[in-house]
Coordinates of C-alpha atoms and ligand atoms in Angstrom, one line a residue:
M1 CA 87.4 110.1 97.5
D2 CA 85.7 107.9 95.0
K3 CA 83.6 104.8 95.5
I4 CA 82.4 102.1 93.1
V5 CA 78.7 101.3 93.0
I6 CA 77.5 98.0 91.5
E7 CA 73.9 96.8 90.9
G8 CA 74.5 93.1 90.9
G9 CA 72.9 90.3 89.1
A10 CA 73.6 91.1 85.5
P11 CA 75.7 88.4 83.7
L12 CA 78.7 89.8 81.7
K13 CA 78.7 89.7 78.0
G14 CA 81.3 91.3 75.7
E15 CA 85.0 91.7 75.0
I16 CA 87.7 93.2 77.2
K17 CA 91.1 94.4 76.0
I18 CA 93.8 93.6 78.5
S19 CA 96.3 96.4 79.2
G20 CA 100.1 96.2 79.6
A21 CA 101.2 94.6 82.9
K22 CA 101.5 97.0 85.9
N23 CA 104.1 94.8 87.6
S24 CA 106.2 94.8 84.5
A25 CA 105.7 98.4 83.5
I26 CA 106.8 99.8 86.9
K27 CA 110.0 97.8 86.7
L28 CA 110.7 98.7 83.0
M29 CA 110.3 102.3 84.0
V30 CA 113.7 102.3 85.8
L31 CA 115.5 101.4 82.5
P32 CA 116.3 105.1 81.7
L33 CA 118.4 105.2 84.9
L34 CA 120.7 102.7 83.2
T35 CA 121.4 104.5 79.9
D36 CA 121.9 108.0 78.6
Q37 CA 119.8 107.1 75.6
P38 CA 116.0 107.4 75.2
V39 CA 113.6 104.6 76.4
E40 CA 110.1 104.2 74.9
L41 CA 107.5 101.8 76.4
T42 CA 104.4 100.9 74.4
N43 CA 101.4 98.9 75.5
M44 CA 101.9 101.0 78.6
P45 CA 99.1 101.1 81.3
N46 CA 98.2 104.4 82.8
L47 CA 97.8 103.7 86.5
R48 CA 98.4 105.4 89.8
D49 CA 101.4 103.2 90.3
T50 CA 103.0 104.2 87.0
R51 CA 102.3 107.8 87.8
S52 CA 104.0 107.4 91.2
M53 CA 107.0 105.9 89.5
A54 CA 107.0 108.7 87.0
G55 CA 107.0 111.2 89.9
L56 CA 110.1 109.6 91.4
L57 CA 111.9 109.4 88.0
R58 CA 111.3 113.1 87.4
H59 CA 112.8 113.8 90.8
L60 CA 115.9 111.9 89.8
G61 CA 116.2 114.0 86.6
V62 CA 114.5 111.7 84.0
T63 CA 112.3 113.4 81.4
V64 CA 109.1 111.5 81.3
E65 CA 106.4 112.1 78.7
E66 CA 103.2 110.1 78.8
G67 CA 101.1 109.4 75.6
P68 CA 99.9 109.8 73.0
G69 CA 97.9 106.6 73.8
P70 CA 99.5 103.8 75.8
R71 CA 103.0 105.0 75.4
M72 CA 105.7 106.5 77.7
F73 CA 108.9 108.2 76.6
M74 CA 111.8 108.6 79.1
H75 CA 115.2 110.0 78.8
A76 CA 118.0 110.8 81.2
P77 CA 121.2 111.9 79.5
K78 CA 122.3 113.0 83.1
L79 CA 120.8 112.4 86.5
A80 CA 119.8 115.2 88.8
S81 CA 119.9 113.2 92.0
T82 CA 120.7 109.8 93.4
E83 CA 118.3 110.2 96.3
A84 CA 114.8 108.7 96.5
P85 CA 113.0 110.4 99.4
Y86 CA 110.5 108.7 101.7
D87 CA 107.5 110.6 100.4
L88 CA 108.0 109.3 96.9
V89 CA 108.9 105.7 97.9
R90 CA 106.2 105.1 100.5
K91 CA 103.5 105.5 97.9
M92 CA 104.6 102.3 96.1
R93 CA 107.1 99.7 97.1
A94 CA 108.5 99.0 93.7
T95 CA 110.1 102.4 93.6
F96 CA 112.7 100.9 95.9
N97 CA 114.1 99.1 92.7
V98 CA 115.8 102.4 91.6
L99 CA 118.5 101.6 94.2
G100 CA 120.3 99.0 92.0
P101 CA 120.2 101.0 88.8
L102 CA 121.4 104.2 90.6
L103 CA 124.3 102.2 92.1
A104 CA 125.1 100.7 88.8
R105 CA 125.2 104.1 87.0
E106 CA 126.4 106.6 89.6
H107 CA 128.0 104.1 92.1
K108 CA 126.0 105.7 94.9
A109 CA 122.4 106.0 96.0
K110 CA 120.3 106.9 99.0
V111 CA 116.8 105.3 98.9
S112 CA 114.2 105.3 101.6
L113 CA 113.2 101.9 103.0
P114 CA 109.7 101.1 101.7
G115 CA 108.3 99.9 105.0
G116 CA 105.5 97.3 105.4
C117 CA 102.2 97.2 103.7
A118 CA 98.7 95.8 104.3
I119 CA 99.4 92.4 102.9
G120 CA 102.5 91.7 105.0
A121 CA 105.8 93.0 106.4
R122 CA 107.5 92.6 103.0
P123 CA 111.2 93.1 103.9
V124 CA 113.9 93.9 101.4
D125 CA 116.7 91.9 103.0
L126 CA 117.2 89.8 99.9
H127 CA 117.5 92.9 97.7
L128 CA 120.2 94.3 100.0
K129 CA 122.1 91.0 100.3
A130 CA 122.3 90.7 96.5
L131 CA 123.7 94.2 96.1
E132 CA 126.2 93.6 98.9
A133 CA 127.3 90.4 97.2
M134 CA 128.0 92.6 94.1
G135 CA 130.3 94.8 96.2
A136 CA 128.0 97.5 97.4
K137 CA 128.6 98.9 100.9
I138 CA 125.3 99.4 102.6
E139 CA 124.3 101.4 105.7
L140 CA 120.9 102.0 107.1
I141 CA 120.6 105.5 108.3
E142 CA 117.4 107.1 109.6
G143 CA 115.1 104.9 107.5
Y144 CA 117.3 105.2 104.4
V145 CA 119.5 102.7 102.6
V146 CA 122.7 104.6 101.9
A147 CA 124.7 102.6 99.4
T148 CA 128.0 103.1 97.6
A149 CA 130.0 101.0 95.1
K150 CA 133.4 102.5 94.7
G151 CA 134.8 101.6 91.3
G152 CA 131.3 100.1 90.3
L153 CA 129.5 96.9 91.1
K154 CA 131.1 93.5 90.5
G155 CA 129.5 90.3 89.2
A156 CA 128.7 87.7 91.9
D157 CA 127.3 84.2 92.5
I158 CA 124.0 84.8 94.4
T159 CA 121.7 82.1 95.7
F160 CA 118.3 83.3 97.0
P161 CA 117.2 81.4 100.1
F162 CA 113.6 81.6 98.8
I163 CA 112.0 83.0 95.6
S164 CA 111.5 86.7 95.4
V165 CA 110.2 88.5 92.3
G166 CA 111.4 91.9 93.4
A167 CA 114.9 90.7 94.5
T168 CA 115.4 88.8 91.3
E169 CA 114.5 91.9 89.2
H170 CA 116.6 94.1 91.4
A171 CA 119.7 91.9 91.1
I172 CA 119.3 91.8 87.3
L173 CA 119.0 95.6 87.1
A174 CA 122.2 96.0 89.2
A175 CA 124.2 93.2 87.4
V176 CA 123.7 94.4 83.8
L177 CA 126.4 97.1 84.2
A178 CA 128.5 95.3 86.8
K179 CA 132.1 94.1 86.0
G180 CA 132.1 90.4 85.2
E181 CA 129.5 87.7 85.4
T182 CA 126.6 87.3 87.8
T183 CA 124.7 84.1 88.4
L184 CA 121.3 84.1 90.2
N185 CA 120.3 80.8 91.7
N186 CA 116.7 80.1 92.8
A187 CA 115.6 83.1 90.8
A188 CA 111.9 83.9 90.3
R189 CA 110.5 82.8 86.9
E190 CA 107.6 85.2 86.4
P191 CA 106.7 86.5 82.9
E192 CA 107.5 90.0 84.1
I193 CA 111.1 88.9 84.7
I194 CA 111.4 87.6 81.1
D195 CA 109.9 90.9 79.9
L196 CA 112.5 92.9 81.8
A197 CA 115.3 90.7 80.5
N198 CA 114.1 91.0 76.9
A199 CA 114.0 94.8 77.2
L200 CA 117.5 94.9 78.7
N201 CA 118.9 92.5 76.1
A202 CA 117.5 94.7 73.4
M203 CA 119.5 97.5 75.0
G204 CA 122.7 95.4 74.7
A205 CA 122.6 93.6 78.0
R206 CA 123.8 90.0 78.1
I207 CA 121.2 88.1 80.2
T208 CA 120.5 84.4 79.6
G209 CA 118.1 82.1 81.5
A210 CA 115.3 84.6 82.4
G211 CA 112.2 82.5 83.0
R212 CA 114.4 79.7 84.6
S213 CA 115.7 79.3 88.1
E214 CA 119.2 80.0 87.1
I215 CA 120.0 83.3 85.4
Q216 CA 123.4 84.4 84.0
I217 CA 124.2 88.1 83.4
V218 CA 127.5 89.1 81.8
G219 CA 128.0 92.8 82.7
V220 CA 128.5 95.3 79.8
K221 CA 130.1 98.8 79.8
S222 CA 127.0 100.7 78.6
L223 CA 123.5 100.2 77.4
D224 CA 121.6 101.6 74.4
G225 CA 118.1 103.0 74.3
V226 CA 115.1 100.8 73.5
S227 CA 111.5 100.8 72.3
H228 CA 109.7 97.9 74.1
S229 CA 106.1 96.8 74.3
V230 CA 105.0 95.9 77.8
V231 CA 103.8 92.3 78.2
P232 CA 100.0 91.9 78.7
D233 CA 98.8 92.0 82.3
R234 CA 98.2 88.3 83.3
I235 CA 96.7 89.4 86.7
E236 CA 94.2 91.8 85.0
A237 CA 93.3 89.0 82.5
G238 CA 92.8 86.5 85.4
T239 CA 90.7 89.0 87.3
Y240 CA 88.2 89.5 84.5
A241 CA 88.2 85.8 83.7
L242 CA 87.3 85.1 87.4
A243 CA 84.7 87.9 87.4
A244 CA 83.1 86.3 84.3
A245 CA 83.1 82.9 86.0
T246 CA 81.7 84.4 89.3
A247 CA 78.9 86.5 87.7
G248 CA 78.3 84.2 84.8
G249 CA 77.9 85.2 81.1
S250 CA 80.4 85.2 78.2
V251 CA 83.5 87.3 78.1
R252 CA 86.3 87.3 75.5
L253 CA 89.6 88.6 76.7
V254 CA 91.9 90.0 74.0
N255 CA 95.6 91.1 74.0
V256 CA 96.3 88.3 76.5
R257 CA 99.2 85.8 76.8
S258 CA 97.1 82.8 77.6
D259 CA 100.2 80.7 78.4
H260 CA 101.0 83.1 81.3
L261 CA 97.9 81.8 83.2
G262 CA 98.4 78.1 82.8
S263 CA 97.7 77.5 86.5
L264 CA 94.3 79.4 86.3
W265 CA 92.5 77.9 83.3
P266 CA 92.1 74.3 84.6
L267 CA 90.8 75.6 87.9
I268 CA 88.2 77.9 86.3
A269 CA 87.1 74.9 84.2
Q270 CA 86.9 72.8 87.3
A271 CA 84.6 75.4 88.9
G272 CA 82.2 74.9 86.0
A273 CA 83.1 77.6 83.4
K274 CA 84.0 76.8 79.8
V275 CA 87.4 78.1 78.8
T276 CA 88.3 78.4 75.1
M277 CA 91.6 79.9 74.1
D278 CA 94.2 80.6 71.5
E279 CA 97.6 82.3 72.1
T280 CA 96.2 85.9 72.5
S281 CA 92.6 85.5 73.4
V282 CA 90.5 83.6 75.9
L283 CA 86.7 83.1 76.0
I284 CA 85.1 82.4 79.4
E285 CA 81.5 81.2 79.4
R286 CA 79.3 80.2 82.3
N287 CA 75.5 79.8 82.5
P288 CA 74.6 81.9 85.5
K289 CA 71.6 79.6 86.3
T290 CA 73.9 76.7 87.2
R291 CA 75.9 76.5 90.5
L292 CA 79.7 76.8 90.6
K293 CA 81.7 73.9 91.9
P294 CA 84.1 74.2 94.8
V295 CA 87.9 74.2 94.0
D296 CA 90.9 74.1 96.3
V297 CA 93.9 76.2 95.5
E298 CA 97.2 77.3 97.0
T299 CA 99.3 80.2 95.9
Q300 CA 102.9 79.6 94.7
A301 CA 105.6 81.4 92.8
Y302 CA 105.2 81.2 89.0
P303 CA 104.3 79.0 87.3
G304 CA 102.1 78.2 90.3
F305 CA 98.9 79.9 91.1
P306 CA 99.5 83.7 91.6
T307 CA 98.9 85.3 95.0
D308 CA 97.6 88.3 93.1
L309 CA 94.6 86.3 92.0
Q310 CA 93.8 84.6 95.3
A311 CA 91.3 87.2 96.5
Q312 CA 89.4 87.1 93.2
F313 CA 89.4 83.3 93.2
M314 CA 87.9 83.3 96.6
A315 CA 85.0 85.5 95.5
M316 CA 84.2 82.8 93.0
C317 CA 84.4 80.0 95.6
C318 CA 82.0 81.9 97.8
L319 CA 79.2 80.9 95.4
A320 CA 80.2 77.3 94.9
D321 CA 78.1 74.4 95.9
G322 CA 80.5 73.0 98.5
V323 CA 83.7 73.7 100.4
S324 CA 86.9 75.2 98.9
I325 CA 90.2 75.4 100.8
I326 CA 92.4 78.3 99.8
R327 CA 96.0 78.5 101.1
E328 CA 98.1 81.6 100.8
N329 CA 101.8 80.7 100.8
I330 CA 103.4 84.0 99.7
F331 CA 102.1 86.8 102.0
E332 CA 101.3 86.3 105.7
N333 CA 98.4 88.7 105.8
R334 CA 96.5 88.5 102.5
F335 CA 93.1 87.5 103.7
M336 CA 91.7 91.0 104.5
H337 CA 89.0 90.6 101.9
C338 CA 87.5 87.8 103.9
P339 CA 85.6 89.9 106.5
E340 CA 84.5 92.2 103.7
L341 CA 83.2 89.2 101.6
A342 CA 81.5 87.9 104.8
R343 CA 79.6 91.2 105.0
M344 CA 78.1 90.2 101.7
G345 CA 76.9 86.8 103.1
A346 CA 80.0 84.7 102.4
D347 CA 80.9 81.9 104.8
I348 CA 84.7 82.0 105.3
K349 CA 86.8 80.7 108.2
V350 CA 90.4 81.7 108.2
T351 CA 93.0 79.7 110.2
G352 CA 96.5 80.9 109.8
R353 CA 97.4 80.7 106.1
E354 CA 94.2 78.8 105.2
A355 CA 90.7 79.9 104.4
I356 CA 87.8 77.5 104.4
V357 CA 85.2 78.8 102.1
R358 CA 81.7 77.2 102.4
G359 CA 79.8 78.2 99.3
V360 CA 76.5 80.0 99.6
K361 CA 73.6 80.2 97.1
Q362 CA 73.5 83.9 96.9
L363 CA 75.7 86.9 98.0
R364 CA 73.9 90.0 99.1
A365 CA 74.9 93.6 98.5
A366 CA 76.5 95.5 101.4
P367 CA 78.7 98.5 101.9
V368 CA 82.3 97.2 101.9
M369 CA 85.8 98.6 101.9
A370 CA 88.7 97.9 99.6
T371 CA 91.8 96.9 101.7
D372 CA 94.3 96.4 99.0
L373 CA 94.5 96.4 95.2
R374 CA 93.6 92.8 94.5
A375 CA 91.1 92.6 97.4
S376 CA 89.2 95.5 95.7
A377 CA 88.9 93.4 92.6
S378 CA 87.5 90.5 94.5
L379 CA 84.8 92.7 96.0
I380 CA 83.9 93.9 92.5
A381 CA 83.5 90.3 91.3
A382 CA 81.3 89.6 94.4
G383 CA 79.3 92.8 93.8
L384 CA 78.6 91.8 90.2
A385 CA 77.2 88.5 91.3
A386 CA 75.4 89.8 94.4
Q387 CA 71.7 90.7 94.8
G388 CA 71.3 94.4 95.3
T389 CA 73.5 97.5 95.2
T390 CA 77.1 97.1 96.6
H391 CA 79.1 100.2 97.5
I392 CA 82.9 99.7 97.6
S393 CA 84.8 102.5 99.3
R394 CA 88.5 103.3 99.3
V395 CA 88.8 102.5 95.6
Y396 CA 92.1 104.4 95.3
H397 CA 93.6 100.9 95.9
L398 CA 91.9 99.8 92.7
D399 CA 93.3 102.7 90.7
R400 CA 96.8 101.7 91.5
G401 CA 96.6 98.7 89.3
F402 CA 93.4 98.4 87.1
E403 CA 93.0 100.7 84.1
H404 CA 89.4 101.9 83.6
I405 CA 87.9 98.8 85.4
E406 CA 84.4 100.3 85.5
V407 CA 84.5 101.1 81.8
K408 CA 85.8 97.7 80.8
L409 CA 83.2 95.9 82.9
G410 CA 80.5 98.4 81.9
N411 CA 81.1 97.6 78.3
C412 CA 80.2 94.0 79.2
G413 CA 76.8 95.0 80.5
A414 CA 77.8 95.4 84.2
N415 CA 75.8 98.0 86.1
I416 CA 78.9 99.7 87.6
R417 CA 79.7 103.3 88.2
R418 CA 82.1 105.5 90.1
E419 CA 80.7 108.1 92.5
K420 CA 82.1 110.6 94.9
E421 CA 81.9 109.5 98.5
Ligands
EPZ1 C1 105.8 91.2 93.5 O1 106.0 91.7 94.8 C2 104.5 91.9 93.0 N1 104.7 93.3 93.0 C3 103.3 91.5 93.9 O2 102.2 92.1 93.4 C4 103.2 90.0 93.9 O3 102.2 89.7 94.8 C5 104.5 89.3 94.4 O4 105.6 89.8 93.5 C6 104.5 87.8 94.3 O5 104.1 87.4 93.0 C7 105.3 93.9 92.0 O6 105.7 93.3 91.1 C8 105.4 95.4 92.1 P1 108.4 88.9 96.4 P2 107.4 91.5 95.5 O7 109.6 89.6 96.6 O8 108.5 91.5 94.5 C9 109.3 88.0 101.0 C10 100.2 93.4 93.4 O9 99.1 93.3 94.0 N2 110.5 88.8 100.9 O10 108.3 87.8 95.4 O11 107.5 92.4 96.6 C11 108.0 88.8 100.9 O12 107.7 89.5 102.1 C12 101.5 93.1 94.2 O13 100.3 93.8 92.2 C13 111.4 88.8 101.9 O14 111.2 88.3 103.0 O15 107.2 90.0 96.1 C14 107.0 87.8 100.5 O16 106.5 87.1 101.6 C15 101.2 92.8 95.6 N3 112.6 89.6 101.7 C16 107.8 86.8 99.6 O17 109.2 87.1 100.0 C17 112.9 90.2 100.5 O18 113.9 90.8 100.4 C18 107.7 87.0 98.1 O19 107.8 88.4 97.8 C19 111.9 90.1 99.5 C20 110.8 89.4 99.7

């Protein structure tokens, strides 16, 4: 297993090209299940999660070719199976989203329940209720969702009791080939949902309102192929922006959609970094000799502050001159990075969904353990700013969602390397 080793203390200086969004790419990868025509994705990140999804797609009978470069070609004139086994679903929850497309195309599917994960229980009840509203008959048998839709799915009026990114996407994927019109109320508004709707509309789907709370989908009989460029990864961009603010220096992010991080930039500025941006690039500058300022934040569904940046934001607050209060509203157990940051000298007290972070002057290197994808990134930011050599183990979490992180940071002058444990 690999670990990341960081000699801290060097400010970052350079340019980082942001990759395509993991959380869009893995949803877009199910599109070949909805058409017998080819699907090409460009600006495609090459990650453990995209490879996990590719493994499941191949099992279902989709031809998947990766490359050259950031490109993926997929084609499924016919499907070989409508069953997604536990072994392939447990590696990554988003694979569960093949259920709707399989039901839409083949009118039947058997997909393993994904189970919980480190950041919380993460049930899929909203996904299943949406599919049932569209006429699917669903049974839970030995850990599997066994679903049928005799005669195909039908349009429905669905109101989500709370906002769910995955359930919104899943309902869209199921509704595009359903008979009649579907309305989704209290839908998630994330940029990744707009990206999915844009790709589907380019295939001939009729989706309006993506990016707003009410989405309408008029079902069509069939969908064409598509060539679609994956939206830039706002979480990767936010992660490097926060790393630059934490370690200090000057980092330009390119291939970004700066408007997708509207909730982050004012907070980074409040912490004491200078943020200069245009539509597709953002420059973060901070003098490492000055202290950061404390900032309170709470996570919300988009356009609020993303839960996927909470851990990285906390690493920055650990070095502020004062107290920051960080509230996690989306996942019930997303503070596992706190004890690891504490090993590096951070002063954090967690009570329920709130963390009180009392900034310290200096973090000190320590052996730490990555507990989930975004937590790993927060430990990297802390390691870059800390005094001494930080060893971060269990970096397979990191490889799920960050492409070449040590190369991208290394190009900005960070002393960071990957080693065998
Ligand atoms: C997506 O997860 C992202 N994953 C997450 O990113 C992200 O943190 C999350 O959205 C919130 O932005 C992908 O896109 C692959 P939700 P998702 O459904 O869709 C509860 C990362 O690090 N809920 O919006 O699973 C749920 O437990 C990952 O890249 C139900 O109760 O999130 C959570 O508390 C981590 N029942 C809340 O809703 C359901 O049926 C929001 O979850 C569905 C969700």
